[in-house]
Amino acid sequence: MRPDTPADHIAEAERLLRTAEQYPEDAEPLLLQAAAHLELAGERGRASTLYDRLLASEAPEHPQLVKALQAANLWEYGHEAEARALINGIRTAAPTEAPPWEIIAETLEHHDELEASHECFSAALSILLAEGDEDVPYATRSLLSGRHRVRRMLGLPHDEWDATADRVHAAHTPDVTLDELHDPNRLWALGSDNPAELKAEIARLRSELGSYRSALSRPFPVAVLHWPEAELTELLEAYPELESEYPTHAAHLTDIEASLRDLAATGTENLGIVTATVPSYEAFAASEQSSPSNADLLPQYATTLAARGRAAAWPPARGAACWCGSGRRYGECHGA
Ligand SMILES: [Zn+2]
Ligand SMILES: [Zn+2]
């Protein structure tokens, strides 16, 4: 279920706010996600209130992330001075996690402050990118790629980090190079006076920026539900209507791996697996005033667990234990 209309986003935000009431210990990620939906619905004032509420709470887990999201939100609806003050505060605080940096750098980029955006991307990488880091994590990859994009728009030559950005991008997205993607000047330089070509190029850049931004407005993994064998047996005994969803436990495990690979192949980043239990699923169904036998609840349950910070990142490293709990290595089990 992917909400599309403002009304869908508001309904989803309301649902997350109710869940946050039920699970106060997980309120922060739930409120952040609710705020993202409110922003997408154009309810920037309400989103801003949620960010303020988080910042005023006892000990926010990710204060710099909340400030960055608030800055992006405020600037978007006309509170530029406040947004700039927040951004300056984040730069001074120099957080050691990628998301706040990426959000402020993209906010500056979005408002045509390319030099300042470039400085933020570079400051972030100097903190976060380890020397000789082969397997660059997702969040850092976005910083490399964002910096690469801004540098091309500034007309700067490639440097070492740009070369890393190109290499990392090629390893994950082999069909189009980062340089093709980030070269808004290519057609001008070629002397093209074909406005259709120019328009297509600009549209391509915008859509890339758009997909990063939508990933940012939801800094939570897209998660698939995993029922351990004993839980699945108990579930199907209690709710045999769900048998069509889960013919056998082995097939369920195979489906999980296949869905995640499909999502990855179609460019979805930041994937995860959430582990289901019958009692927590029943509690979820009750909170939705629905019956656990309603299969439509399953994806919502998965989303809610992910929003509560319960997802394990997928894929595991090949040598790490498989997510299915078999005790074998991922590369020799479902990762084979
Ligand atoms: Zn490049
Ligand atoms: Zn396995």
CSV table of C-alpha atoms and ligand atoms in Angstrom, one decimal:
chain,number,residue,atom,x,y,z
A,1,MET,CA,0.0,0.0,0.0
A,2,ARG,CA,1.6,3.3,-1.1
A,3,PRO,CA,-0.4,6.4,-0.2
A,4,ASP,CA,-0.8,8.8,-3.1
A,5,THR,CA,-3.4,11.5,-2.5
A,6,PRO,CA,-3.2,14.1,0.3
A,7,ALA,CA,-6.1,12.4,2.0
A,8,ASP,CA,-4.2,9.0,1.9
A,9,HIS,CA,-1.2,10.7,3.5
A,10,ILE,CA,-3.3,12.3,6.2
A,11,ALA,CA,-5.0,9.0,7.0
A,12,GLU,CA,-1.5,7.3,7.2
A,13,ALA,CA,-0.2,10.1,9.4
A,14,GLU,CA,-3.2,9.7,11.7
A,15,ARG,CA,-2.6,6.0,11.9
A,16,LEU,CA,1.0,6.5,12.8
A,17,LEU,CA,0.1,9.1,15.5
A,18,ARG,CA,-2.3,6.5,17.0
A,19,THR,CA,0.5,3.9,17.0
A,20,ALA,CA,2.8,6.4,18.7
A,21,GLU,CA,0.3,6.8,21.5
A,22,GLN,CA,0.3,3.0,22.0
A,23,TYR,CA,4.1,2.6,21.9
A,24,PRO,CA,5.6,5.7,23.5
A,25,GLU,CA,9.0,4.1,23.6
A,26,ASP,CA,9.0,4.1,19.8
A,27,ALA,CA,7.4,7.5,19.4
A,28,GLU,CA,10.3,9.2,17.6
A,29,PRO,CA,10.5,7.2,14.4
A,30,LEU,CA,6.7,7.0,14.3
A,31,LEU,CA,6.2,10.7,14.7
A,32,LEU,CA,9.0,11.4,12.1
A,33,GLN,CA,7.2,9.2,9.6
A,34,ALA,CA,3.8,10.8,10.4
A,35,ALA,CA,5.5,14.2,9.8
A,36,ALA,CA,6.8,13.0,6.4
A,37,HIS,CA,3.2,12.1,5.4
A,38,LEU,CA,1.9,15.4,6.6
A,39,GLU,CA,4.6,17.2,4.5
A,40,LEU,CA,3.6,15.1,1.5
A,41,ALA,CA,0.0,16.1,2.1
A,42,GLY,CA,1.0,19.7,2.1
A,43,GLU,CA,0.3,20.1,5.8
A,44,ARG,CA,3.6,21.7,6.6
A,45,GLY,CA,2.4,23.6,9.7
A,46,ARG,CA,1.3,20.3,11.3
A,47,ALA,CA,4.5,18.7,10.4
A,48,SER,CA,6.4,21.5,11.9
A,49,THR,CA,4.5,21.1,15.2
A,50,LEU,CA,5.5,17.5,15.3
A,51,TYR,CA,9.1,18.3,14.8
A,52,ASP,CA,8.9,20.9,17.5
A,53,ARG,CA,7.3,18.4,19.8
A,54,LEU,CA,10.1,15.9,19.2
A,55,LEU,CA,12.8,18.5,19.8
A,56,ALA,CA,11.0,19.6,23.0
A,57,SER,CA,10.8,16.0,24.3
A,58,GLU,CA,13.1,14.8,27.0
A,59,ALA,CA,16.0,13.3,25.0
A,60,PRO,CA,15.3,13.0,21.3
A,61,GLU,CA,17.3,10.0,19.8
A,62,HIS,CA,18.3,11.8,16.6
A,63,PRO,CA,18.0,15.6,17.4
A,64,GLN,CA,20.1,16.6,14.4
A,65,LEU,CA,17.9,14.6,12.0
A,66,VAL,CA,14.8,16.2,13.5
A,67,LYS,CA,16.3,19.6,13.1
A,68,ALA,CA,17.3,18.9,9.5
A,69,LEU,CA,13.8,17.7,8.6
A,70,GLN,CA,12.4,20.8,10.3
A,71,ALA,CA,14.8,23.1,8.4
A,72,ALA,CA,13.8,21.5,5.1
A,73,ASN,CA,10.1,21.8,6.0
A,74,LEU,CA,10.3,25.4,7.2
A,75,TRP,CA,12.2,26.7,4.2
A,76,GLU,CA,9.7,25.0,2.0
A,77,TYR,CA,6.9,27.0,3.4
A,78,GLY,CA,8.5,30.4,3.7
A,79,HIS,CA,10.4,30.4,7.0
A,80,GLU,CA,13.8,30.8,5.4
A,81,ALA,CA,15.5,32.6,8.3
A,82,GLU,CA,14.5,29.9,10.8
A,83,ALA,CA,15.6,27.2,8.4
A,84,ARG,CA,19.0,28.8,7.9
A,85,ALA,CA,19.5,29.1,11.7
A,86,LEU,CA,18.8,25.4,12.1
A,87,ILE,CA,21.1,24.4,9.2
A,88,ASN,CA,23.9,26.5,10.7
A,89,GLY,CA,23.4,24.8,14.0
A,90,ILE,CA,23.6,21.4,12.4
A,91,ARG,CA,26.8,22.3,10.6
A,92,THR,CA,28.4,23.4,13.9
A,93,ALA,CA,27.2,20.3,15.7
A,94,ALA,CA,28.9,18.2,12.9
A,95,PRO,CA,26.8,15.0,13.5
A,96,THR,CA,28.4,11.6,12.9
A,97,GLU,CA,25.4,10.2,11.0
A,98,ALA,CA,24.6,10.8,7.3
A,99,PRO,CA,20.9,11.6,7.2
A,100,PRO,CA,21.0,15.1,8.7
A,101,TRP,CA,23.9,16.1,6.5
A,102,GLU,CA,22.2,14.8,3.4
A,103,ILE,CA,18.9,16.6,4.2
A,104,ILE,CA,20.6,20.0,4.8
A,105,ALA,CA,22.8,19.7,1.8
A,106,GLU,CA,19.9,18.8,-0.4
A,107,THR,CA,17.8,21.6,1.1
A,108,LEU,CA,20.6,24.1,0.2
A,109,GLU,CA,20.9,22.6,-3.3
A,110,HIS,CA,17.1,22.8,-3.8
A,111,HIS,CA,17.2,26.5,-3.0
A,112,ASP,CA,20.2,27.0,-5.4
A,113,GLU,CA,22.8,27.5,-2.8
A,114,LEU,CA,25.2,25.1,-4.5
A,115,GLU,CA,28.4,26.3,-2.8
A,116,ALA,CA,27.0,25.9,0.6
A,117,SER,CA,25.5,22.5,-0.4
A,118,HIS,CA,28.9,21.4,-1.6
A,119,GLU,CA,30.5,22.4,1.7
A,120,CYS,CA,27.9,20.3,3.6
A,121,PHE,CA,28.4,17.2,1.5
A,122,SER,CA,32.2,17.5,1.8
A,123,ALA,CA,32.1,18.1,5.6
A,124,ALA,CA,29.9,15.1,6.0
A,125,LEU,CA,32.1,12.8,3.9
A,126,SER,CA,35.2,13.9,5.7
A,127,ILE,CA,33.5,12.7,8.9
A,128,LEU,CA,31.8,9.6,7.6
A,129,LEU,CA,33.8,8.1,4.8
A,130,ALA,CA,36.5,5.8,6.1
A,131,GLU,CA,39.7,5.5,4.1
A,132,GLY,CA,39.7,2.5,1.7
A,133,ASP,CA,36.0,1.8,2.6
A,134,GLU,CA,35.0,-0.8,0.0
A,135,ASP,CA,31.5,-1.6,1.0
A,136,VAL,CA,30.1,2.0,1.4
A,137,PRO,CA,26.9,1.9,3.3
A,138,TYR,CA,23.7,3.2,1.7
A,139,ALA,CA,23.5,6.5,3.6
A,140,THR,CA,27.1,7.4,2.8
A,141,ARG,CA,26.6,6.4,-0.9
A,142,SER,CA,23.8,9.0,-1.1
A,143,LEU,CA,26.2,11.6,0.2
A,144,LEU,CA,28.9,10.7,-2.4
A,145,SER,CA,26.3,10.8,-5.1
A,146,GLY,CA,24.8,14.1,-4.0
A,147,ARG,CA,28.2,15.7,-3.8
A,148,HIS,CA,29.1,14.4,-7.3
A,149,ARG,CA,25.8,15.9,-8.6
A,150,VAL,CA,26.4,19.3,-7.0
A,151,ARG,CA,30.0,19.4,-8.2
A,152,ARG,CA,28.9,18.8,-11.8
A,153,MET,CA,26.4,21.6,-11.5
A,154,LEU,CA,29.2,23.9,-10.2
A,155,GLY,CA,31.4,22.8,-13.1
A,156,LEU,CA,34.2,21.4,-10.8
A,157,PRO,CA,36.6,18.7,-12.0
A,158,HIS,CA,36.4,15.2,-10.7
A,159,ASP,CA,38.3,14.5,-7.5
A,160,GLU,CA,39.0,11.4,-5.6
A,161,TRP,CA,35.6,11.2,-3.9
A,162,ASP,CA,33.9,11.7,-7.3
A,163,ALA,CA,35.9,8.7,-8.6
A,164,THR,CA,34.6,6.7,-5.6
A,165,ALA,CA,31.1,7.9,-6.3
A,166,ASP,CA,31.3,6.8,-9.9
A,167,ARG,CA,32.7,3.4,-8.8
A,168,VAL,CA,30.2,2.8,-6.1
A,169,HIS,CA,27.3,3.9,-8.4
A,170,ALA,CA,28.5,1.5,-11.1
A,171,ALA,CA,28.6,-1.4,-8.7
A,172,HIS,CA,24.9,-0.9,-7.7
A,173,THR,CA,23.3,0.7,-10.8
A,174,PRO,CA,25.2,-0.6,-13.8
A,175,ASP,CA,22.8,0.5,-16.6
A,176,VAL,CA,23.5,4.3,-16.4
A,177,THR,CA,26.7,6.0,-15.3
A,178,LEU,CA,26.7,8.7,-12.6
A,179,ASP,CA,28.4,11.1,-15.1
A,180,GLU,CA,25.6,10.7,-17.6
A,181,LEU,CA,23.0,11.1,-14.9
A,182,HIS,CA,24.7,14.2,-13.4
A,183,ASP,CA,25.7,16.1,-16.5
A,184,PRO,CA,23.3,18.9,-17.0
A,185,ASN,CA,25.8,20.8,-19.1
A,186,ARG,CA,26.5,18.1,-21.5
A,187,LEU,CA,23.9,19.2,-24.1
A,188,TRP,CA,24.9,22.9,-23.8
A,189,ALA,CA,28.5,22.0,-24.1
A,190,LEU,CA,27.7,20.0,-27.3
A,191,GLY,CA,26.0,23.1,-28.6
A,192,SER,CA,22.7,21.5,-28.7
A,193,ASP,CA,19.9,23.9,-29.4
A,194,ASN,CA,17.2,21.2,-29.3
A,195,PRO,CA,14.9,22.3,-26.5
A,196,ALA,CA,13.3,18.9,-26.3
A,197,GLU,CA,16.7,17.3,-25.5
A,198,LEU,CA,17.4,19.9,-22.9
A,199,LYS,CA,14.1,19.4,-21.4
A,200,ALA,CA,14.5,15.7,-21.2
A,201,GLU,CA,17.9,16.1,-19.6
A,202,ILE,CA,16.6,18.4,-16.9
A,203,ALA,CA,13.6,16.1,-16.3
A,204,ARG,CA,16.0,13.2,-15.8
A,205,LEU,CA,18.0,15.2,-13.2
A,206,ARG,CA,14.8,16.3,-11.4
A,207,SER,CA,13.5,12.8,-11.2
A,208,GLU,CA,16.7,11.6,-9.7
A,209,LEU,CA,16.7,14.3,-7.1
A,210,GLY,CA,13.0,13.5,-6.5
A,211,SER,CA,13.7,9.9,-5.8
A,212,TYR,CA,16.4,10.8,-3.3
A,213,ARG,CA,14.1,13.2,-1.7
A,214,SER,CA,11.3,10.8,-1.3
A,215,ALA,CA,13.8,8.3,0.1
A,216,LEU,CA,14.8,11.0,2.6
A,217,SER,CA,11.3,11.8,3.6
A,218,ARG,CA,11.0,8.2,4.7
A,219,PRO,CA,14.4,7.4,6.3
A,220,PHE,CA,12.9,4.0,7.3
A,221,PRO,CA,13.5,0.7,5.5
A,222,VAL,CA,10.9,-0.8,3.2
A,223,ALA,CA,10.4,-4.0,5.2
A,224,VAL,CA,9.0,-7.4,4.4
A,225,LEU,CA,7.3,-9.5,7.1
A,226,HIS,CA,8.9,-12.7,8.3
A,227,TRP,CA,7.0,-15.3,10.4
A,228,PRO,CA,9.3,-17.7,12.3
A,229,GLU,CA,8.0,-21.3,11.8
A,230,ALA,CA,6.4,-21.7,15.3
A,231,GLU,CA,4.7,-18.3,15.0
A,232,LEU,CA,3.4,-19.1,11.5
A,233,THR,CA,2.0,-22.5,12.7
A,234,GLU,CA,0.2,-20.7,15.5
A,235,LEU,CA,-1.1,-18.0,13.2
A,236,LEU,CA,-2.6,-20.4,10.7
A,237,GLU,CA,-4.2,-22.5,13.5
A,238,ALA,CA,-5.9,-19.4,14.8
A,239,TYR,CA,-6.6,-17.8,11.5
A,240,PRO,CA,-6.9,-20.5,8.7
A,241,GLU,CA,-8.2,-17.8,6.4
A,242,LEU,CA,-4.5,-16.7,6.0
A,243,GLU,CA,-3.5,-20.0,4.6
A,244,SER,CA,-3.7,-18.7,1.0
A,245,GLU,CA,-1.1,-16.1,1.9
A,246,TYR,CA,1.3,-18.7,3.4
A,247,PRO,CA,0.9,-22.2,1.9
A,248,THR,CA,4.1,-23.5,3.6
A,249,HIS,CA,6.8,-22.1,5.8
A,250,ALA,CA,9.5,-22.9,3.3
A,251,ALA,CA,7.6,-21.2,0.5
A,252,HIS,CA,7.1,-18.2,2.8
A,253,LEU,CA,10.9,-17.9,3.3
A,254,THR,CA,11.5,-18.2,-0.4
A,255,ASP,CA,8.9,-15.5,-1.1
A,256,ILE,CA,10.6,-13.1,1.4
A,257,GLU,CA,14.0,-13.4,-0.4
A,258,ALA,CA,12.4,-13.2,-3.8
A,259,SER,CA,10.4,-10.0,-2.9
A,260,LEU,CA,13.4,-8.3,-1.5
A,261,ARG,CA,15.5,-9.1,-4.6
A,262,ASP,CA,12.7,-7.8,-6.8
A,263,LEU,CA,12.6,-4.6,-4.8
A,264,ALA,CA,16.3,-4.2,-5.0
A,265,ALA,CA,16.4,-4.9,-8.7
A,266,THR,CA,13.8,-2.2,-9.3
A,267,GLY,CA,16.0,0.4,-7.5
A,268,THR,CA,14.4,0.3,-4.0
A,269,GLU,CA,17.2,1.2,-1.5
A,270,ASN,CA,17.1,0.6,2.3
A,271,LEU,CA,15.4,-2.7,2.5
A,272,GLY,CA,14.7,-4.7,5.7
A,273,ILE,CA,13.0,-7.7,7.3
A,274,VAL,CA,10.7,-7.4,10.3
A,275,THR,CA,9.9,-10.4,12.5
A,276,ALA,CA,6.3,-11.0,13.2
A,277,THR,CA,4.8,-12.6,16.3
A,278,VAL,CA,1.2,-13.6,16.8
A,279,PRO,CA,0.5,-11.6,19.9
A,280,SER,CA,2.0,-8.4,18.4
A,281,TYR,CA,0.0,-9.0,15.2
A,282,GLU,CA,-3.2,-9.5,17.2
A,283,ALA,CA,-2.6,-6.3,19.2
A,284,PHE,CA,-2.0,-4.5,15.9
A,285,ALA,CA,-5.2,-5.8,14.4
A,286,ALA,CA,-7.1,-4.7,17.5
A,287,SER,CA,-5.6,-1.2,17.3
A,288,GLU,CA,-6.9,-1.0,13.7
A,289,GLN,CA,-10.3,-2.3,14.8
A,290,SER,CA,-10.0,-5.2,12.4
A,291,SER,CA,-9.6,-9.0,12.6
A,292,PRO,CA,-6.2,-10.7,12.3
A,293,SER,CA,-7.7,-12.9,9.6
A,294,ASN,CA,-7.9,-9.8,7.3
A,295,ALA,CA,-4.9,-10.3,5.0
A,296,ASP,CA,-4.9,-6.6,4.1
A,297,LEU,CA,-3.5,-5.8,7.5
A,298,LEU,CA,-0.3,-7.8,6.9
A,299,PRO,CA,1.6,-5.1,4.9
A,300,GLN,CA,0.4,-2.4,7.3
A,301,TYR,CA,1.7,-4.4,10.2
A,302,ALA,CA,5.1,-4.7,8.4
A,303,THR,CA,5.2,-1.0,7.8
A,304,THR,CA,4.3,-0.3,11.4
A,305,LEU,CA,7.0,-2.6,12.8
A,306,ALA,CA,9.5,-0.9,10.4
A,307,ALA,CA,8.4,2.5,11.5
A,308,ARG,CA,9.0,1.4,15.1
A,309,GLY,CA,12.6,0.7,14.3
A,310,ARG,CA,12.2,-3.1,14.3
A,311,ALA,CA,13.7,-3.9,10.9
A,312,ALA,CA,16.9,-5.8,10.3
A,313,ALA,CA,18.8,-4.6,7.2
A,314,TRP,CA,18.7,-6.8,4.1
A,315,PRO,CA,20.8,-8.2,2.6
A,316,PRO,CA,23.0,-9.5,5.4
A,317,ALA,CA,26.7,-9.8,4.5
A,318,ARG,CA,27.3,-13.2,2.7
A,319,GLY,CA,29.3,-14.5,5.6
A,320,ALA,CA,26.8,-13.4,8.2
A,321,ALA,CA,24.0,-15.6,9.6
A,322,CYS,CA,21.0,-15.9,7.3
A,323,TRP,CA,17.9,-13.8,8.2
A,324,CYS,CA,15.8,-16.9,8.3
A,325,GLY,CA,17.3,-18.2,11.5
A,326,SER,CA,18.6,-21.5,10.1
A,327,GLY,CA,22.0,-20.8,11.7
A,328,ARG,CA,23.7,-21.2,8.3
A,329,ARG,CA,25.6,-18.4,6.5
A,330,TYR,CA,23.4,-16.1,4.3
A,331,GLY,CA,25.6,-17.0,1.3
A,332,GLU,CA,24.9,-20.7,1.8
A,333,CYS,CA,21.3,-20.4,2.7
A,334,HIS,CA,18.7,-17.9,1.2
A,335,GLY,CA,21.5,-15.8,-0.2
A,336,ALA,CA,22.8,-18.7,-2.4
B,1,ZN,ZN,31.7,11.0,-12.2
B,2,ZN,ZN,18.0,-18.8,5.2
